[in-house]
Short mmCIF file of C-alpha atoms in Angstrom, two decimals:
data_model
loop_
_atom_site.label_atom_id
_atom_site.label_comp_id
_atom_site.label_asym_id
_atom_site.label_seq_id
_atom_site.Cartn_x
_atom_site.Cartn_y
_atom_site.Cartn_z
CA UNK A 1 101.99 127.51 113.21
CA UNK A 2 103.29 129.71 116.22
CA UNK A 3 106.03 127.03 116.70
CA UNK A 4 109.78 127.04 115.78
CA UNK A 5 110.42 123.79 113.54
CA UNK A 6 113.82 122.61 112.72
CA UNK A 7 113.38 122.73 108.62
CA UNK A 8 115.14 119.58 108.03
CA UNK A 9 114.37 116.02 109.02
CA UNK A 10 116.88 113.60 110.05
CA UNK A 11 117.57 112.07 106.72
CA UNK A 12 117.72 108.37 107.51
CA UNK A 13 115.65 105.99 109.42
CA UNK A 14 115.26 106.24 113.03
CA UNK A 15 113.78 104.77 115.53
CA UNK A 16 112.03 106.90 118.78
CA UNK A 17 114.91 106.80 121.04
CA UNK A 18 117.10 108.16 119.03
CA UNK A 19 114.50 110.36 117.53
CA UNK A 20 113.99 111.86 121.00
CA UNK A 21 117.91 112.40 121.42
CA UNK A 22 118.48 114.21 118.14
CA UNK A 23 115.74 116.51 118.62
CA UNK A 24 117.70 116.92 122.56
CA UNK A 25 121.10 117.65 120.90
CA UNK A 26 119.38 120.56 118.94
CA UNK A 27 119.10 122.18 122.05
CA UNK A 28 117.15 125.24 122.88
CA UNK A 29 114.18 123.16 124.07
CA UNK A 30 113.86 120.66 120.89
CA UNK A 31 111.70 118.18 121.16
CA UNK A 32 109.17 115.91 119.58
CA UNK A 33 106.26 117.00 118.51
CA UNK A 34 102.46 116.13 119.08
CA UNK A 35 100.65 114.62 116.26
CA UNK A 36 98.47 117.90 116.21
CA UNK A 37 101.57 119.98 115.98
CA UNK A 38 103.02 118.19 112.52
CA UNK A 39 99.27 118.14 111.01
CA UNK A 40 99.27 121.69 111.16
CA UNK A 41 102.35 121.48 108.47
CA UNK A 42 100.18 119.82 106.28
CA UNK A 43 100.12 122.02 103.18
CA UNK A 44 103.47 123.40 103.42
CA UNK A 45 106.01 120.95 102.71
CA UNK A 46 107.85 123.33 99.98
CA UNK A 47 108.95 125.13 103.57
CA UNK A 48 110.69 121.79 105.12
CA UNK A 49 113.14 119.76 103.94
CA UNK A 50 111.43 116.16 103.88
CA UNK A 51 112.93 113.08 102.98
CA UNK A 52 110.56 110.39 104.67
CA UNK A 53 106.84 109.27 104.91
CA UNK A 54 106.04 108.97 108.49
CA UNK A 55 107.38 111.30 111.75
CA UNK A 56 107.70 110.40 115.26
CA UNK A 57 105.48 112.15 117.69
CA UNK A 58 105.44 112.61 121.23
CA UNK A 59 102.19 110.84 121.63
CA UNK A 60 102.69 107.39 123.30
CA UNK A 61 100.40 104.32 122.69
CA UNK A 62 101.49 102.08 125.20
CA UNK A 63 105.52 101.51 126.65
CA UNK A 64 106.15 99.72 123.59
CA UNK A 65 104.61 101.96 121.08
CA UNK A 66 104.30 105.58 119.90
CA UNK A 67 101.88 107.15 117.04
CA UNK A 68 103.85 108.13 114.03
CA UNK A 69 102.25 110.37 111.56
CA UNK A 70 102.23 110.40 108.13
CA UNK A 71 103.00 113.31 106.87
CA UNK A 72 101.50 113.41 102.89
CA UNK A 73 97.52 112.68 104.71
CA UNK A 74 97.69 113.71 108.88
CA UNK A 75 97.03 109.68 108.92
CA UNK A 76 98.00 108.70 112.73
CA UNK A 77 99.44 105.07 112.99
CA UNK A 78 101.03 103.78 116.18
CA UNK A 79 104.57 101.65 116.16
CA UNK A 80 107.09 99.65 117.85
CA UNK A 81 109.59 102.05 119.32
CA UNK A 82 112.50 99.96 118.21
CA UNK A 83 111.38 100.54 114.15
CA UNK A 84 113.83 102.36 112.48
CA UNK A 85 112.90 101.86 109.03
CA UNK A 86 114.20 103.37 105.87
CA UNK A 87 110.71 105.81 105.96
CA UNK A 88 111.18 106.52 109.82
CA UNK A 89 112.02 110.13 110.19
CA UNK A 90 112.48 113.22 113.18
CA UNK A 91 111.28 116.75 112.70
CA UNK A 92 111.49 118.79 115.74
CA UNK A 93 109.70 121.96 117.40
CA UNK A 94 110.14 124.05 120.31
#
């Protein structure tokens, strides 16, 4: 993908706050990534360590919300920010 991916998720829900923050405390430049940037992992999930159905992206919809991505189809669906349920999960890039 020409990107550097952490190759584990967060392992729990989270919400995108906090989402943000652990991708921060990686350091080196972490960060959430664009919805274009986690469909282009589509087809290799054997290479990550994936333990959710839909990832946070960096891709507000309005102050409230933000597109999460789900990651078995490239389907796009914007949430609350505050969601942090059990299928919630972070996978950074730099």
């Amino acid at each position: 993908t020409g990107r550097q991916w952490i190759k584990t998720d967060n392992g729990a829900g989270i919400n995108w706050n906090d989402a943000g923050n652990w991708c921060w405390q990686k350091g080196g430049g972490f960060r959430l990534p664009s919805p274009e940037e986690l469909r282009s992992l589509m087809g290799r999930p054997k290479v990550f360590h994936l333990t959710g159905e839909f990832y946070w992206t960096n891709l507000p919809y309005s102050y409230f919300q933000t597109f999460v991505l789900q990651i078995d189809n490239g389907m796009r669906f914007r949430t609350d920010n505050d969601i942090d349920g059990a299928n919630y999960r972070v996978l950074c890039t730099r």
